PDB file of C-alpha atoms in Angstrom:
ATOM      1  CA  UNK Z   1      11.350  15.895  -1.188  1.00  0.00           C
ATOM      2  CA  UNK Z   2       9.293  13.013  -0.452  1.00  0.00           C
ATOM      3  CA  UNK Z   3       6.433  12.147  -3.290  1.00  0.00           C
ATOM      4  CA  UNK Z   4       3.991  12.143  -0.377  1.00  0.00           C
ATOM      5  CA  UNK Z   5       4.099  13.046   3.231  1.00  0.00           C
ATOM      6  CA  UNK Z   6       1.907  13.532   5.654  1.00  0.00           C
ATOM      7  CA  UNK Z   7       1.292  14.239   9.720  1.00  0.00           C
ATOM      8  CA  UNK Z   8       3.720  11.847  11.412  1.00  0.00           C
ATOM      9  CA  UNK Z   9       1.352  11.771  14.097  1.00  0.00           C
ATOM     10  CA  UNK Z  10       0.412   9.797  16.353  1.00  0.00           C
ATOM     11  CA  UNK Z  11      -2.617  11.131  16.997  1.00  0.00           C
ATOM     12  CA  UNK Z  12      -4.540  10.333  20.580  1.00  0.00           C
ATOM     13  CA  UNK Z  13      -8.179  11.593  20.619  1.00  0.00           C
ATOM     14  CA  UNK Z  14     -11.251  11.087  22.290  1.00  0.00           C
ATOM     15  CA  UNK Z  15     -14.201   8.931  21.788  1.00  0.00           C
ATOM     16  CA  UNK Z  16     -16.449  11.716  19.605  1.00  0.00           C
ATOM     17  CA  UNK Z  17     -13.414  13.884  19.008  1.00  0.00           C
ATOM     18  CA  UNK Z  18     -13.073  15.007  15.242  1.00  0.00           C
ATOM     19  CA  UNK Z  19      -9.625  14.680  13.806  1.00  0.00           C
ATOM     20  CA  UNK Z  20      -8.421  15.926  10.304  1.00  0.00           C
ATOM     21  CA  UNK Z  21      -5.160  14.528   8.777  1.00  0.00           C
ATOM     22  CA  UNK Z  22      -3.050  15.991   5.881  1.00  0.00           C
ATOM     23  CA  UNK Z  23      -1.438  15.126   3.056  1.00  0.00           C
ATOM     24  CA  UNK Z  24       0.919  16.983   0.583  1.00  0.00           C
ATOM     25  CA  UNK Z  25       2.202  15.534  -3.087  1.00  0.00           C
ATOM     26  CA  UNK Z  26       4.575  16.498  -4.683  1.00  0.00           C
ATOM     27  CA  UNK Z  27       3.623  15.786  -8.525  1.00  0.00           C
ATOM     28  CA  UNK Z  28       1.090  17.904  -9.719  1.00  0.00           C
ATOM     29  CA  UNK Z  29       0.400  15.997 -12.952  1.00  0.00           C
ATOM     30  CA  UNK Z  30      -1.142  13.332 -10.098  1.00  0.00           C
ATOM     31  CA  UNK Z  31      -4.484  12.014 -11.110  1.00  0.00           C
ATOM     32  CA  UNK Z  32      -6.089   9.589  -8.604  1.00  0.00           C
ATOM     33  CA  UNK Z  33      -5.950  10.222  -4.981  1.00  0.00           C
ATOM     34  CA  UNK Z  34      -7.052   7.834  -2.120  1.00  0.00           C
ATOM     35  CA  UNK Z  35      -6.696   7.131   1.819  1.00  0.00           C
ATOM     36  CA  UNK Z  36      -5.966   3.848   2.675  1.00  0.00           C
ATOM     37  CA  UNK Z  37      -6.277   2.500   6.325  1.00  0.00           C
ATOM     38  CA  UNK Z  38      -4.410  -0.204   7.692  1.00  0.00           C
ATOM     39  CA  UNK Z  39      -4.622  -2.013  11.112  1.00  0.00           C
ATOM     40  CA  UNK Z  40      -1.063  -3.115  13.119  1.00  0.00           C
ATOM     41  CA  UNK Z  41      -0.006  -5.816  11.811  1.00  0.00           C
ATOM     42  CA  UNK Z  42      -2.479  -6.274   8.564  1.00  0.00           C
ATOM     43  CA  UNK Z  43      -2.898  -5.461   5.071  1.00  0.00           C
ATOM     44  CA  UNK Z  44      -3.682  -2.053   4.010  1.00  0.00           C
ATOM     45  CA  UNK Z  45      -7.699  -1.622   3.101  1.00  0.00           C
ATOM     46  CA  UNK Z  46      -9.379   1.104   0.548  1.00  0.00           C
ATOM     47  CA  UNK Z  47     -11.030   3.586   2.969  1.00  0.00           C
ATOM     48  CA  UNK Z  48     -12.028   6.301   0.267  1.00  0.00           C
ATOM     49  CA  UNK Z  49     -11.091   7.750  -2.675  1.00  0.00           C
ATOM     50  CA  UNK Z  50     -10.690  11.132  -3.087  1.00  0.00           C
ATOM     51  CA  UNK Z  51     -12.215  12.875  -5.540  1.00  0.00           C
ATOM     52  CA  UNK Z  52     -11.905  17.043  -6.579  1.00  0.00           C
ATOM     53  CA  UNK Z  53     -14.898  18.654  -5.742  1.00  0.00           C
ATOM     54  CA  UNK Z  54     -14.588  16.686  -2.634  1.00  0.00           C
ATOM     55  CA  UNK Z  55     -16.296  13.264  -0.881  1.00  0.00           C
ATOM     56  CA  UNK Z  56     -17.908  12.043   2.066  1.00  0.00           C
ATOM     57  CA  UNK Z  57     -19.007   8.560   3.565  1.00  0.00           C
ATOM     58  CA  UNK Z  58     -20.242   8.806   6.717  1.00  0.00           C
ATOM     59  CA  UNK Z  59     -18.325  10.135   9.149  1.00  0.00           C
ATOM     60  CA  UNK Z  60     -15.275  10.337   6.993  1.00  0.00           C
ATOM     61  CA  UNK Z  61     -14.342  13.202   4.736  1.00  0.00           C
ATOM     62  CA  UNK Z  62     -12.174  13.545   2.201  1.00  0.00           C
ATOM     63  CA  UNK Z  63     -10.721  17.337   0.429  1.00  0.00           C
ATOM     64  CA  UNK Z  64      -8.263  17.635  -2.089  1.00  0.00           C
ATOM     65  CA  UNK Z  65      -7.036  20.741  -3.136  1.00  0.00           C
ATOM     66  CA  UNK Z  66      -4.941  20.324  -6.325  1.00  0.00           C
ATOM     67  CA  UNK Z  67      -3.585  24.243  -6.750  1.00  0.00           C
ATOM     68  CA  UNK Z  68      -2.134  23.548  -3.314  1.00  0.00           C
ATOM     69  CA  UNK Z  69      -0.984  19.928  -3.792  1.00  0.00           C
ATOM     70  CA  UNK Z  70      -2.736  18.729  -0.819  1.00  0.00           C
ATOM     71  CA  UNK Z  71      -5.120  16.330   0.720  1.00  0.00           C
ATOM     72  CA  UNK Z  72      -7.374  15.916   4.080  1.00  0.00           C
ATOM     73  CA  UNK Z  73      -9.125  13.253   5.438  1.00  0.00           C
ATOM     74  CA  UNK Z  74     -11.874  14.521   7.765  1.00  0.00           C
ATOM     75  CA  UNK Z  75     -13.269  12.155  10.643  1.00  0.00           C
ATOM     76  CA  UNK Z  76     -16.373  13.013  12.566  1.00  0.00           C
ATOM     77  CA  UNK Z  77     -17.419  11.493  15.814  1.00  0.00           C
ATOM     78  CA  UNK Z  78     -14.423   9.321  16.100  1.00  0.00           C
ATOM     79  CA  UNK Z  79     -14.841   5.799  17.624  1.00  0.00           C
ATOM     80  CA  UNK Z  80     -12.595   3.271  18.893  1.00  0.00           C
ATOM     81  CA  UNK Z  81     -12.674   1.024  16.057  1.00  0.00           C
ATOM     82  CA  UNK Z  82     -11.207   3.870  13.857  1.00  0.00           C
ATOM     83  CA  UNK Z  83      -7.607   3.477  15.697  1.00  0.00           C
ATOM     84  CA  UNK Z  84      -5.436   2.539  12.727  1.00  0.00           C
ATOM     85  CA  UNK Z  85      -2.775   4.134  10.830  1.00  0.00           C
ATOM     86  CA  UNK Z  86      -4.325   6.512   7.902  1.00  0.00           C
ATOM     87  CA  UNK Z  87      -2.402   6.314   4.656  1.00  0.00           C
ATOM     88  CA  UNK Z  88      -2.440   8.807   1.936  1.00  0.00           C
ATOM     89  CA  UNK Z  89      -1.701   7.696  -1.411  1.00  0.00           C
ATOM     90  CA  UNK Z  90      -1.504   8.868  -5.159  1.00  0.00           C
ATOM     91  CA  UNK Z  91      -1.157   7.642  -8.603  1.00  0.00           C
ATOM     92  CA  UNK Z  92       1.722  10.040  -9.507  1.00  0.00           C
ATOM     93  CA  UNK Z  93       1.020  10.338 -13.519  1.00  0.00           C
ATOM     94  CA  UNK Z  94      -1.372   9.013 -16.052  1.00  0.00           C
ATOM     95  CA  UNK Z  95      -0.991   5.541 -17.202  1.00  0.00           C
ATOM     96  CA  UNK Z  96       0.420   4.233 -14.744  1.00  0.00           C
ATOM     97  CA  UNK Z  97      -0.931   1.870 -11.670  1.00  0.00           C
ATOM     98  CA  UNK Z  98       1.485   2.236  -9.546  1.00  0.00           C
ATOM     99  CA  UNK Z  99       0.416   3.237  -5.689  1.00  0.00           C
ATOM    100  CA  UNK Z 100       3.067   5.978  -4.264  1.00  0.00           C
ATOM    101  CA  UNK Z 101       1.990   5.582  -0.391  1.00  0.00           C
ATOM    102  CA  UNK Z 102       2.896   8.084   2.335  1.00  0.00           C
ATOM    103  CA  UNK Z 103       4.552   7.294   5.974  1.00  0.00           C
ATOM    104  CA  UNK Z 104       0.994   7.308   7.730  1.00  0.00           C
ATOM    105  CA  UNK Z 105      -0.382   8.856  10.729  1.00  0.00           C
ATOM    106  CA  UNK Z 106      -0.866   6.518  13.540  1.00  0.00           C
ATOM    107  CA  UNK Z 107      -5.023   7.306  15.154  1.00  0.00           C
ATOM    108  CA  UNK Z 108      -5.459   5.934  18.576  1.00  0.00           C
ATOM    109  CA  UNK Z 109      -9.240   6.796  19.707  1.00  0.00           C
ATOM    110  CA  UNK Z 110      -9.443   6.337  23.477  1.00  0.00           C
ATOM    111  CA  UNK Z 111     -12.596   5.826  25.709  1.00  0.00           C
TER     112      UNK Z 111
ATOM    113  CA  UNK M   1     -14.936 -14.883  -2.826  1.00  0.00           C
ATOM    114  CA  UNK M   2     -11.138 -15.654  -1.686  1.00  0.00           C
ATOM    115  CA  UNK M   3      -8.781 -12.756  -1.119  1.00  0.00           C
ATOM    116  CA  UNK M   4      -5.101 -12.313  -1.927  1.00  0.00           C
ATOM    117  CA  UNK M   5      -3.449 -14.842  -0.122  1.00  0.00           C
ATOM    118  CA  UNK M   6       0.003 -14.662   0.622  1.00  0.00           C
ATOM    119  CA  UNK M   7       2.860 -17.719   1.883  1.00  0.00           C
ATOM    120  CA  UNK M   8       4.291 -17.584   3.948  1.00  0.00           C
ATOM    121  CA  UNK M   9       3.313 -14.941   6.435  1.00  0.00           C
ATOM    122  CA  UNK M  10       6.597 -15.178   8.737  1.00  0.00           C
ATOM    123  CA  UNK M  11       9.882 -16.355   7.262  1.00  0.00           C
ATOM    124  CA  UNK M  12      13.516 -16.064   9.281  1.00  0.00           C
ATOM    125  CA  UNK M  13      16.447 -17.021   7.216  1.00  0.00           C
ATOM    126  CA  UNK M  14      19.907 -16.223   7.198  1.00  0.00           C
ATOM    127  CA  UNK M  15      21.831 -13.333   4.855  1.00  0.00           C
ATOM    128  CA  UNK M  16      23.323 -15.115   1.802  1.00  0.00           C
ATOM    129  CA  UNK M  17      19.803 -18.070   1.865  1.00  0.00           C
ATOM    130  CA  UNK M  18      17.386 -17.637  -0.588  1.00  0.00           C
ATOM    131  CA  UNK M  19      13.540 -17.100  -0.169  1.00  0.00           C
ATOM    132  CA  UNK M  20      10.620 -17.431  -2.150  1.00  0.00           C
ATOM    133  CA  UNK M  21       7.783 -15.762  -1.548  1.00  0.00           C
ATOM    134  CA  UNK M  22       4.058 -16.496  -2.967  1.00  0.00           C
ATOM    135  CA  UNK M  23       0.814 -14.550  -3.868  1.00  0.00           C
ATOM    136  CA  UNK M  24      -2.346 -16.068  -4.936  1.00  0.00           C
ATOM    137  CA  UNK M  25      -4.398 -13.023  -6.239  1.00  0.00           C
ATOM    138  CA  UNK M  26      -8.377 -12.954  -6.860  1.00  0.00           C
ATOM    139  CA  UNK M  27      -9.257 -15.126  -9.243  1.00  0.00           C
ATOM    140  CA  UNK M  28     -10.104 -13.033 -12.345  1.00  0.00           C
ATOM    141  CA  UNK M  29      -7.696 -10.288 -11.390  1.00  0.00           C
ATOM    142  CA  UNK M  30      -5.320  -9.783 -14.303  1.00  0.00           C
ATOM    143  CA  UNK M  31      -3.312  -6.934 -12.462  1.00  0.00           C
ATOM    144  CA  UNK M  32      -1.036  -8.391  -9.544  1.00  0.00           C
ATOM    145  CA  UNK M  33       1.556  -6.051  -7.557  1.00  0.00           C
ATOM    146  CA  UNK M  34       4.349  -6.834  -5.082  1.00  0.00           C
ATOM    147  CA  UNK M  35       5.272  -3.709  -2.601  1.00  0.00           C
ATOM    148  CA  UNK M  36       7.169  -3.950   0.166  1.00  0.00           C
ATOM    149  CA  UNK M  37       7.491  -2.012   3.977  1.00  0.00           C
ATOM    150  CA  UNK M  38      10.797  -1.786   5.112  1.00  0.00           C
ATOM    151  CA  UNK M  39      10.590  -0.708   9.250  1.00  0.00           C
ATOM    152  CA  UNK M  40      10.072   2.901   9.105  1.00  0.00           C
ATOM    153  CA  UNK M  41       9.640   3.840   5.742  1.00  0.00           C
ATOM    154  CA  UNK M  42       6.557   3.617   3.852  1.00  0.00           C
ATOM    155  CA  UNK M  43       5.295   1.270   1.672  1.00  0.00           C
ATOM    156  CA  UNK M  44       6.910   1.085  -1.340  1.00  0.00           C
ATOM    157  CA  UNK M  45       5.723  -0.176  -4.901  1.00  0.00           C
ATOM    158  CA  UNK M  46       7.786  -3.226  -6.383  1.00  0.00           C
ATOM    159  CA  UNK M  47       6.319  -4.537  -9.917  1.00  0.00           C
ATOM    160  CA  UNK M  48       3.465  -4.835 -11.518  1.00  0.00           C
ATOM    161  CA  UNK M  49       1.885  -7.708 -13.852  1.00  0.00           C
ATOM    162  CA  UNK M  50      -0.875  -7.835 -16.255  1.00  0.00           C
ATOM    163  CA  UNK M  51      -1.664 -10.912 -16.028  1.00  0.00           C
ATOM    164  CA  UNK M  52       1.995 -12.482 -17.401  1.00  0.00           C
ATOM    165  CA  UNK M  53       3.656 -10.102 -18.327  1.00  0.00           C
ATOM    166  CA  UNK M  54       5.316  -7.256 -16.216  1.00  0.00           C
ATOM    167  CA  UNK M  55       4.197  -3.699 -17.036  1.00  0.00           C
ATOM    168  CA  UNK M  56       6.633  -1.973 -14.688  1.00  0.00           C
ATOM    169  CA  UNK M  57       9.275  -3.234 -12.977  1.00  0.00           C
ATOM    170  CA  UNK M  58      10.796   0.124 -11.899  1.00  0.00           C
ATOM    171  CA  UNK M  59      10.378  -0.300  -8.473  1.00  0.00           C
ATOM    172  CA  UNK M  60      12.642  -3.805  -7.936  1.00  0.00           C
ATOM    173  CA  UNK M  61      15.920  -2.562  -6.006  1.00  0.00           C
ATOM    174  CA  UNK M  62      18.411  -4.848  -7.076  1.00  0.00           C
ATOM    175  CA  UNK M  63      19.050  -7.909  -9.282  1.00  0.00           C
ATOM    176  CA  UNK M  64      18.549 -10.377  -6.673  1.00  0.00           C
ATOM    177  CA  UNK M  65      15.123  -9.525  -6.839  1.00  0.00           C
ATOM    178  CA  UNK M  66      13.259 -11.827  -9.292  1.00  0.00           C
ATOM    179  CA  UNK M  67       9.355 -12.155  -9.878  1.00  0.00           C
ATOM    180  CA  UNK M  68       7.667 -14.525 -11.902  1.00  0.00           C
ATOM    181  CA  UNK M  69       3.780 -15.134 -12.522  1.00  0.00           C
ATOM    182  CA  UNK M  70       3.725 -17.964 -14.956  1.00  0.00           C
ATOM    183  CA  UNK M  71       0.140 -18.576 -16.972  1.00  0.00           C
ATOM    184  CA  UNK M  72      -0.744 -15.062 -15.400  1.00  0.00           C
ATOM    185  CA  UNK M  73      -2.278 -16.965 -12.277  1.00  0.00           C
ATOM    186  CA  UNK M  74      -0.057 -16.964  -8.994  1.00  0.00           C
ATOM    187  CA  UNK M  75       3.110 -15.216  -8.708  1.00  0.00           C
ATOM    188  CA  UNK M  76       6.446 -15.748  -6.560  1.00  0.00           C
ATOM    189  CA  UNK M  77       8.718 -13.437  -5.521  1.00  0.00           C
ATOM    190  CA  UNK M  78      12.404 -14.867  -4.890  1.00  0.00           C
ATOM    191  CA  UNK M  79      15.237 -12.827  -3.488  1.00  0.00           C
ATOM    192  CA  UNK M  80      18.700 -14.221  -3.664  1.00  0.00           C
ATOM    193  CA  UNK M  81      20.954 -14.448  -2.033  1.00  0.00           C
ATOM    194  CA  UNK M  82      19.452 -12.403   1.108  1.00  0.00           C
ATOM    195  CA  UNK M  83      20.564  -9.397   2.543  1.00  0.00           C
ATOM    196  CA  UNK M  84      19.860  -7.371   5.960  1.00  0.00           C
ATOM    197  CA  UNK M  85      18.538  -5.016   4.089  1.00  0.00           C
ATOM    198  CA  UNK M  86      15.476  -7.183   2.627  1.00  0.00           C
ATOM    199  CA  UNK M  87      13.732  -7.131   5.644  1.00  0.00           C
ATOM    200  CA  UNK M  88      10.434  -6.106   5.861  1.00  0.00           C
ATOM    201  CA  UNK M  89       6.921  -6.663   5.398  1.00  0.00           C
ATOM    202  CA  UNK M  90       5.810  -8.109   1.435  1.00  0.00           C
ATOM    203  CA  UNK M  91       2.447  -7.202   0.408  1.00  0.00           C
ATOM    204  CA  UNK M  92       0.658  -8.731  -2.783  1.00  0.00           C
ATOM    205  CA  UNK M  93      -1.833  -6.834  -4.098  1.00  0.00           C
ATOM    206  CA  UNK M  94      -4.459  -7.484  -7.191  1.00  0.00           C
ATOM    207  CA  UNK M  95      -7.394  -5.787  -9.189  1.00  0.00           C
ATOM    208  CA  UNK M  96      -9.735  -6.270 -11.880  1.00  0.00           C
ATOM    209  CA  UNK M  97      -7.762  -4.938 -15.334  1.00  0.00           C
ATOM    210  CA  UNK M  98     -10.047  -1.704 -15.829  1.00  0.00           C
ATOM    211  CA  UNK M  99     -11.283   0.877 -15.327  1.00  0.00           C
ATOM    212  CA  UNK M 100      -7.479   2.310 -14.176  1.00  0.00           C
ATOM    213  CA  UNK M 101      -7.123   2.906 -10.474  1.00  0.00           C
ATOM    214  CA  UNK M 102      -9.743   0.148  -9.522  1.00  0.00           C
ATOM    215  CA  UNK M 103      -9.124  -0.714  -5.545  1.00  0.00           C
ATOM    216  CA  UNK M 104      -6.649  -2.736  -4.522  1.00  0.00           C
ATOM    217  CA  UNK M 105      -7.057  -5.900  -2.786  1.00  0.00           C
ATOM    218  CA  UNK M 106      -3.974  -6.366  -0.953  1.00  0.00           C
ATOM    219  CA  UNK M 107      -2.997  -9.504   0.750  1.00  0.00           C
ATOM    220  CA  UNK M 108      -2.079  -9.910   4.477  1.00  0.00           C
ATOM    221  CA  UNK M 109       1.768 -10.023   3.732  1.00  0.00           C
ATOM    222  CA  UNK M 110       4.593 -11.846   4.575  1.00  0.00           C
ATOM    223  CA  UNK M 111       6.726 -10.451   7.274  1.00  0.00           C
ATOM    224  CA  UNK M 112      10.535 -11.313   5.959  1.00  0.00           C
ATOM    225  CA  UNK M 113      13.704 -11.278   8.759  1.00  0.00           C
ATOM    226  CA  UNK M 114      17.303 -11.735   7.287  1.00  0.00           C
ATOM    227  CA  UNK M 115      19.349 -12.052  10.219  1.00  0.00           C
TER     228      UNK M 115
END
């Protein structure tokens, strides 16, 4: 079992649509919890943490749910500019730094 | 303030050449990571430095993988001798040394092709 996988997507949606991806780890000792986003061809970017009782900025949402080992990322009122591929990632253990990244799921907002 | 730069950002060489690979990180970020994209997998962690010294190396496949960051400033990245198999996308991140889980500032890569 992979350490994190998510919606393989893609994902086509409407201008205004709301979409919700999810996310499933497989260590439950995990402590930090984040979605990344990353444009084709460029360097993945910090879009949110993820925090347990839950977080929003904006129009983005993000849920974890640690008895259930998952993850969500919420998006409201979708716009072009938020076609990217989402990234779920975790910090598998205490201590450690080290980024464990899912697949992605590939957003393509359309006009 | 400069991001993480990365050099080159294309390189084509031929199984059994060597490559090097460099990352300038922010300055003042002691932690500096290497992870790499092969096509259709994810991204995957490589090593990690605190400033010279690696913390965790756990995630370098092979011995023809070596990573150096002398003086704890830039780093390279050399694999040698090449395979196939080493192609892929090289991303550099950095980040400030605490608190744990600070963001990462990743660099815009450097897409690798062994042919």
């Amino acid at each position: 079992r992979k350490e994190v996988e998510q919606d393989p997507g893609p994902f086509n949606v409407p201008e205004g649509a709301t979409v919700a991806f999810n996310c499933t780890y497989s260590n439950s000792a995990s402590q930090s919890f984040f979605w990344y986003r990353q444009d084709c061809r460029k360097e993945p970017k910090l879009l949110m943490s993820v925090y347990s009782s839950g977080n929003e900025d904006g129009r983005f949402t993000a849920q974890l749910n640690r008895a259930s080992q998952y993850i969500s990322l919420l998006i409201r009122d979708s716009k072009l500019s938020d076609s990217a591929t989402y990234l779920c990632v975790v910090i598998p253990q205490g201590g450690s730094e080290k980024l464990v990244f899912g697949k992605g799921t590939k957003l393509t907002v359309n006009p | 303030e400069a991001g993480v730069t990365q050099f080159p950002s294309h390189s084509v060489i031929e199984k059994g050449q060597t490559v090097t690979l460099r990352c300038d990180p922010i300055s003042g970020h002691d932690n500096l990571y290497w992870y790499r994209r092969v096509m259709g997998k994810e991204i995957k962690f490589l090593l990690h430095f605190v400033k010279e010294s690696k913390q965790d190396e756990s995630g370098m496949p092979n011995n023809r993988f070596l990573a150096e960051r002398t003086g704890g400033t830039y780093s390279t990245l050399k694999v040698q001798p090449a395979e196939l198999e080493d192609s892929g996308v090289y991303f550099c991140a950095s980040s400030q040394d605490r608190p744990v889980g600070s963001p990462l500032h990743f660099g815009n890569g450097t897409r690798l092709t062994v042919t």
